[in-house]
């Protein structure tokens, strides 16, 4: 479908996991980007789907109001409503999808369904400098680890993915073994700053551009079990070094495959996206490739790395220009794949 020059004001809603977010985008520029984080899951060591959807119910109206207010936009000015169609938790997706459907119907404006993983990639297009195409994006979140080849904003292909746990999941689960709260990724990042990666964990041997993190998780578990048998205080006394070692191993695994993908695809426009792209060691490792390998590197602003509606709004903007809408019979798809919409 051809691009049009239509001007557009879109409200976007993100509710795929445990954050309720809303954003307003005006002619491709994000004007507001609000997130209500759910803290209820902390003590459970992971997201409890039923609690997440209940929290979305409570948060969605105030978050949408705030997003409109801080963008200085009224409901009557909106040209379309966008929402995350998947992937994600079904109960969580349903809240955003139903709300978006109701609002679009009442305002009699089009509805846009967005793929959450494509939106993570398109977070790179929110602010300048934007990558030249083709572009490779390592999307690393709590549920996904993917190397995505972006030929066009509407043409993406997953060229590498994990066969088991996602990188964020590895941070979170290993963090749990260390006694850290969920989500442990940002805590490990912080603690690692005062540690050295002195403990060595074996990296998986996966063919091609595939990833695996479940072996690392088990290796850390057994290592901790053996050490704690000898010294009950082992974890507490070595927490910073343990965090630094785990982070170093995960980042090394990710960067090795990203380098491999760059060589294979002959692409040097490279970015990272998703919650784990907030990790300081991963960001530093990517930036280092600028000098050592001559890559043009891209990292979205922090607020566009973790789950947010600004990225959903960006993806919706491109769909609006191409006239790609969904109708009122749309349903969320928890297992939505890149390129499926
Ligand atoms: O993209 P995201 O906000 O939500 C999903 O779609 O999953 O990613 C959340 C994941 C969690 O696993 C969290 O631990 C991880 O991103 N994360 C980090 C950091 N900040 C968030 N992992 C490592 N270092 C960080 N600084
Ligand atoms: Zn995400």
Coordinates of C-alpha atoms and ligand atoms in Angstrom, one line a residue:
X1 CA 0.0 0.0 0.0
X2 CA 1.3 3.5 -0.9
X3 CA 2.2 6.0 1.8
X4 CA -0.1 9.1 2.1
X5 CA 0.8 12.5 3.4
X6 CA -2.1 12.5 5.8
X7 CA -1.5 14.3 9.1
X8 CA -2.3 12.2 12.1
X9 CA -2.9 12.3 15.8
X10 CA -2.9 8.8 17.4
X11 CA -3.4 7.5 20.9
X12 CA -1.5 4.3 21.6
X13 CA -2.0 1.8 24.4
X14 CA 0.4 -0.8 25.6
X15 CA -0.7 -3.6 28.0
X16 CA 1.2 -6.7 26.9
X17 CA 2.7 -7.6 30.3
X18 CA 2.9 -5.8 33.6
X19 CA 3.1 -2.1 32.6
X20 CA 0.1 -0.1 31.5
X21 CA 1.2 2.6 29.1
X22 CA -0.3 5.3 26.9
X23 CA 1.3 7.7 24.4
X24 CA 0.1 10.3 21.9
X25 CA 1.9 10.8 18.6
X26 CA 1.3 13.8 16.3
X27 CA 2.5 13.5 12.7
X28 CA 5.2 11.0 13.7
X29 CA 6.5 12.9 16.8
X30 CA 5.8 11.4 20.2
X31 CA 4.2 14.1 22.3
X32 CA 3.6 12.1 25.5
X33 CA 4.7 8.7 26.8
X34 CA 3.3 7.6 30.2
X35 CA 3.8 4.3 32.0
X36 CA 2.1 3.0 35.2
X37 CA 4.4 0.3 36.5
X38 CA 2.9 -2.6 38.5
X39 CA 4.8 -3.3 41.7
X40 CA 2.5 -6.0 43.0
X41 CA 4.5 -8.8 41.3
X42 CA 7.8 -8.0 43.1
X43 CA 7.2 -10.4 46.0
X44 CA 6.2 -13.3 43.7
X45 CA 9.4 -13.4 41.8
X46 CA 7.6 -13.0 38.4
X47 CA 4.5 -11.6 36.8
X48 CA 1.3 -13.1 38.0
X49 CA -1.0 -12.9 34.9
X50 CA -4.3 -12.6 36.7
X51 CA -3.0 -9.8 39.0
X52 CA -1.5 -8.0 35.9
X53 CA -4.8 -7.8 34.1
X54 CA -6.6 -6.6 37.2
X55 CA -4.0 -3.8 37.6
X56 CA -4.3 -2.9 33.9
X57 CA -8.1 -2.4 34.6
X58 CA -7.3 0.0 37.4
X59 CA -4.6 1.9 35.6
X60 CA -5.8 2.2 32.0
X61 CA -8.2 5.1 32.4
X62 CA -5.9 7.4 34.4
X63 CA -2.9 6.6 32.2
X64 CA -4.8 7.4 29.0
X65 CA -6.1 10.7 30.6
X66 CA -2.6 11.7 31.6
X67 CA -1.2 10.9 28.2
X68 CA -3.8 13.0 26.4
X69 CA -3.5 15.8 28.9
X70 CA 0.3 16.0 28.8
X71 CA 0.2 16.0 25.0
X72 CA -2.4 18.8 25.1
X73 CA -4.8 16.7 22.9
X74 CA -8.5 16.1 23.4
X75 CA -10.2 12.9 22.5
X76 CA -12.1 14.7 19.8
X77 CA -8.8 15.5 18.0
X78 CA -7.7 11.9 17.7
X79 CA -7.5 10.3 14.2
X80 CA -6.9 6.7 15.4
X81 CA -6.5 4.5 18.4
X82 CA -3.6 1.9 18.5
X83 CA -3.1 -1.0 20.8
X84 CA -0.7 -3.9 21.3
X85 CA -2.3 -6.9 19.6
X86 CA 0.4 -9.3 20.8
X87 CA 2.6 -11.1 21.8
X88 CA 2.0 -11.0 25.5
X89 CA -0.2 -12.2 28.3
X90 CA -3.7 -12.8 27.0
X91 CA -5.5 -11.3 30.0
X92 CA -3.3 -8.2 29.9
X93 CA -3.6 -7.8 26.1
X94 CA -7.4 -8.1 26.4
X95 CA -7.6 -5.0 28.6
X96 CA -5.8 -2.8 26.2
X97 CA -7.5 -4.3 23.1
X98 CA -11.0 -3.9 24.6
X99 CA -10.4 -0.4 25.8
X100 CA -9.0 0.6 22.4
X101 CA -12.0 -1.0 20.6
X102 CA -14.5 0.8 22.8
X103 CA -12.8 4.2 22.4
X104 CA -12.4 3.9 18.6
X105 CA -16.0 2.8 18.3
X106 CA -17.3 5.7 20.4
X107 CA -15.2 8.3 18.5
X108 CA -15.9 6.6 15.2
X109 CA -12.2 6.5 14.2
X110 CA -9.9 3.7 12.9
X111 CA -8.3 1.1 15.1
X112 CA -4.6 0.0 14.6
X113 CA -3.3 -3.3 16.0
X114 CA 0.5 -3.3 16.7
X115 CA 3.0 -6.2 17.1
X116 CA 4.8 -5.5 20.4
X117 CA 8.1 -6.9 19.1
X118 CA 8.0 -4.9 15.9
X119 CA 7.3 -1.8 18.1
X120 CA 10.4 -2.5 20.2
X121 CA 12.5 -2.3 16.9
X122 CA 10.7 0.8 15.8
X123 CA 11.6 2.5 19.1
X124 CA 14.8 3.4 17.1
X125 CA 12.7 5.6 14.8
X126 CA 11.2 7.8 17.6
X127 CA 14.2 10.1 17.9
X128 CA 17.1 11.1 15.7
X129 CA 19.5 9.7 14.6
X130 CA 17.4 7.0 13.1
X131 CA 19.2 4.0 11.5
X132 CA 19.6 3.6 7.7
X133 CA 18.1 0.6 6.2
X134 CA 18.8 -2.3 6.1
X135 CA 19.4 -2.4 9.9
X136 CA 19.9 -5.2 12.4
X137 CA 18.3 -5.0 15.8
X138 CA 19.0 -7.3 18.8
X139 CA 15.7 -7.2 20.7
X140 CA 16.2 -8.5 24.2
X141 CA 13.3 -8.5 26.7
X142 CA 11.8 -10.6 29.4
X143 CA 10.1 -12.8 26.9
X144 CA 12.2 -12.6 23.7
X145 CA 15.7 -12.7 22.4
X146 CA 15.7 -12.0 18.7
X147 CA 18.0 -10.7 16.0
X148 CA 15.8 -8.9 13.6
X149 CA 16.7 -7.8 10.0
X150 CA 14.8 -4.6 9.2
X151 CA 14.6 -4.0 5.4
X152 CA 11.8 -1.5 5.8
X153 CA 9.7 -0.2 8.7
X154 CA 7.0 -2.6 7.6
X155 CA 9.4 -5.5 6.5
X156 CA 11.1 -7.3 9.3
X157 CA 12.5 -10.8 9.6
X158 CA 13.7 -12.7 12.6
X159 CA 17.1 -14.2 11.7
X160 CA 18.1 -15.5 15.1
X161 CA 16.1 -16.4 18.3
X162 CA 16.4 -18.3 21.5
X163 CA 15.5 -21.9 21.7
X164 CA 14.6 -21.6 25.4
X165 CA 14.8 -18.7 27.9
X166 CA 15.0 -15.1 26.9
X167 CA 18.0 -13.0 28.0
X168 CA 15.8 -10.9 30.4
X169 CA 14.3 -14.1 31.8
X170 CA 17.9 -15.4 32.4
X171 CA 18.7 -12.2 34.4
X172 CA 15.4 -12.5 36.3
X173 CA 15.6 -16.2 37.1
X174 CA 19.3 -16.1 38.0
X175 CA 18.6 -13.0 40.1
X176 CA 16.0 -15.1 42.0
X177 CA 18.7 -17.7 42.9
X178 CA 20.7 -14.8 44.3
X179 CA 17.7 -13.7 46.4
X180 CA 17.0 -10.6 44.4
X181 CA 13.5 -9.1 43.7
X182 CA 11.7 -9.3 40.4
X183 CA 12.7 -7.9 37.9
X184 CA 16.3 -8.7 38.8
X185 CA 17.8 -7.4 35.5
X186 CA 18.2 -3.8 36.6
X187 CA 19.4 -4.9 40.1
X188 CA 22.1 -7.2 38.7
X189 CA 23.1 -4.3 36.4
X190 CA 23.5 -2.0 39.5
X191 CA 25.3 -4.5 41.7
X192 CA 27.6 -5.5 38.9
X193 CA 29.1 -2.0 38.8
X194 CA 30.9 -2.7 42.0
X195 CA 32.0 -6.2 41.0
X196 CA 34.5 -8.0 38.7
X197 CA 33.5 -10.9 36.5
X198 CA 35.8 -13.3 38.3
X199 CA 33.5 -16.4 38.1
X200 CA 33.5 -18.2 34.8
X201 CA 30.3 -19.9 33.4
X202 CA 30.4 -22.0 30.3
X203 CA 28.7 -20.4 27.2
X204 CA 26.3 -22.6 25.2
X205 CA 27.4 -23.9 21.8
X206 CA 24.4 -23.2 19.6
X207 CA 24.7 -23.3 15.8
X208 CA 24.2 -20.2 13.7
X209 CA 22.3 -17.2 15.1
X210 CA 20.4 -19.2 17.8
X211 CA 20.6 -18.5 21.5
X212 CA 20.1 -20.6 24.6
X213 CA 20.1 -19.4 28.2
X214 CA 18.7 -22.3 30.2
X215 CA 22.1 -24.1 30.4
X216 CA 23.6 -20.9 32.0
X217 CA 20.7 -20.8 34.5
X218 CA 21.4 -24.4 35.5
X219 CA 25.2 -23.9 35.6
X220 CA 24.7 -20.9 38.0
X221 CA 22.3 -22.8 40.2
X222 CA 24.7 -25.8 40.6
X223 CA 27.6 -23.5 41.1
X224 CA 25.8 -21.6 43.9
X225 CA 24.6 -24.8 45.5
X226 CA 28.1 -26.2 45.7
X227 CA 29.6 -23.0 47.0
X228 CA 26.9 -22.4 49.6
X229 CA 27.5 -26.0 50.9
X230 CA 31.1 -24.9 51.7
X231 CA 30.2 -21.4 52.9
X232 CA 26.7 -20.4 53.9
X233 CA 27.5 -16.7 53.3
X234 CA 29.0 -17.3 49.8
X235 CA 26.2 -15.4 48.0
X236 CA 26.1 -12.4 50.3
X237 CA 29.9 -12.1 50.4
X238 CA 30.3 -12.3 46.6
X239 CA 27.1 -10.7 45.4
X240 CA 28.7 -7.9 43.3
X241 CA 31.2 -10.3 41.6
X242 CA 28.5 -12.9 41.0
X243 CA 26.3 -10.2 39.3
X244 CA 29.3 -8.9 37.3
X245 CA 30.1 -12.5 36.1
X246 CA 26.5 -13.3 35.2
X247 CA 26.1 -10.1 33.3
X248 CA 29.4 -10.5 31.5
X249 CA 28.4 -14.0 30.4
X250 CA 25.0 -12.9 29.1
X251 CA 26.3 -9.9 27.3
X252 CA 29.2 -11.9 25.7
X253 CA 26.7 -14.5 24.4
X254 CA 24.5 -11.7 22.9
X255 CA 27.4 -9.8 21.3
X256 CA 29.0 -12.9 19.8
X257 CA 25.8 -13.7 17.9
X258 CA 25.2 -10.0 16.9
X259 CA 28.7 -9.9 15.4
X260 CA 28.0 -13.1 13.5
X261 CA 24.8 -11.7 12.2
X262 CA 26.5 -8.5 11.1
X263 CA 29.1 -10.5 9.1
X264 CA 26.5 -12.9 7.6
X265 CA 24.1 -10.1 6.5
X266 CA 26.9 -7.6 5.6
X267 CA 25.1 -5.0 7.7
X268 CA 26.8 -2.5 10.0
X269 CA 23.8 -0.5 11.0
X270 CA 23.2 -2.2 14.4
X271 CA 20.9 -1.4 17.3
X272 CA 19.6 -3.0 20.5
X273 CA 16.0 -2.7 21.8
X274 CA 13.8 -4.2 24.6
X275 CA 14.1 -4.1 28.3
X276 CA 17.6 -5.6 28.5
X277 CA 18.9 -2.9 26.2
X278 CA 18.7 -0.7 29.3
X279 CA 21.7 -2.8 30.6
X280 CA 24.8 -0.7 31.0
X281 CA 27.2 -3.5 30.0
X282 CA 25.3 -4.3 26.9
X283 CA 25.1 -0.7 25.9
X284 CA 28.9 -0.3 26.5
X285 CA 29.6 -3.5 24.5
X286 CA 27.6 -2.2 21.5
X287 CA 29.2 1.3 21.6
X288 CA 32.6 -0.4 21.7
X289 CA 31.9 -2.0 18.3
X290 CA 31.7 1.5 16.9
X291 CA 35.4 1.8 17.2
X292 CA 36.6 -1.8 16.9
X293 CA 34.3 -2.9 14.1
X294 CA 33.1 0.4 12.5
X295 CA 29.4 -0.2 13.3
X296 CA 26.9 2.6 13.3
X297 CA 25.2 1.8 16.6
X298 CA 21.8 2.8 17.9
X299 CA 20.3 2.6 21.4
X300 CA 16.8 4.1 22.0
X301 CA 16.4 6.6 24.8
X302 CA 15.9 4.8 28.1
X303 CA 12.1 5.4 28.3
X304 CA 11.8 3.7 24.9
X305 CA 13.9 0.6 25.9
X306 CA 11.6 -1.0 28.5
X307 CA 7.9 -1.5 27.7
X308 CA 6.3 1.8 26.7
X309 CA 3.5 3.1 24.5
X310 CA 5.7 5.6 22.6
X311 CA 7.1 2.7 20.5
X312 CA 3.5 1.4 19.9
X313 CA 2.6 4.9 18.7
X314 CA 5.6 5.0 16.3
X315 CA 4.6 1.6 14.8
X316 CA 1.0 2.9 14.6
X317 CA 2.1 6.0 12.8
X318 CA 3.6 4.0 10.0
X319 CA 0.5 1.8 9.8
X320 CA -1.7 4.9 9.7
X321 CA 0.3 6.3 6.8
X322 CA -0.1 3.0 4.9
X323 CA -3.8 2.8 5.8
X324 CA -3.4 -0.5 7.7
X325 CA -6.3 -0.8 10.2
X326 CA -8.1 -3.6 12.0
X327 CA -11.9 -3.8 12.6
X328 CA -14.0 -4.3 15.7
X329 CA -13.7 -8.1 15.4
X330 CA -10.0 -8.0 16.2
X331 CA -8.8 -10.2 19.1
X332 CA -5.3 -10.2 20.8
X333 CA -2.8 -12.9 19.8
X334 CA -0.5 -13.9 22.8
X335 CA 1.8 -15.7 20.3
X336 CA 1.9 -13.1 17.6
X337 CA 5.0 -13.4 15.4
X338 CA 7.0 -10.7 13.7
X339 CA 5.6 -10.1 10.2
X340 CA 2.3 -11.7 11.0
X341 CA 0.1 -8.6 11.1
Ligands
LIG1 O1 10.9 -5.1 27.2 P1 10.5 -5.3 28.7 O2 10.3 -4.0 29.5 O3 9.3 -6.2 28.9 C1 9.1 -7.4 28.1 O4 8.5 -7.2 27.0 O5 9.5 -8.4 28.6 O6 11.7 -6.1 29.3 C2 11.7 -6.5 30.7 C3 13.0 -7.3 30.9 C4 13.1 -7.9 32.3 O7 13.5 -9.2 32.2 C5 14.1 -7.0 33.1 O8 14.8 -7.7 34.0 C6 15.0 -6.6 31.9 O9 14.1 -6.4 30.8 N1 15.8 -5.4 32.2 C7 17.1 -5.5 32.4 C8 17.5 -4.1 32.7 N2 16.4 -3.4 32.7 C9 15.3 -4.2 32.4 N3 18.0 -6.5 32.3 C10 19.3 -6.2 32.5 N4 19.8 -5.0 32.9 C11 18.9 -3.9 33.0 N5 19.4 -2.7 33.3
LIG2 ZN1 8.6 -5.6 25.7

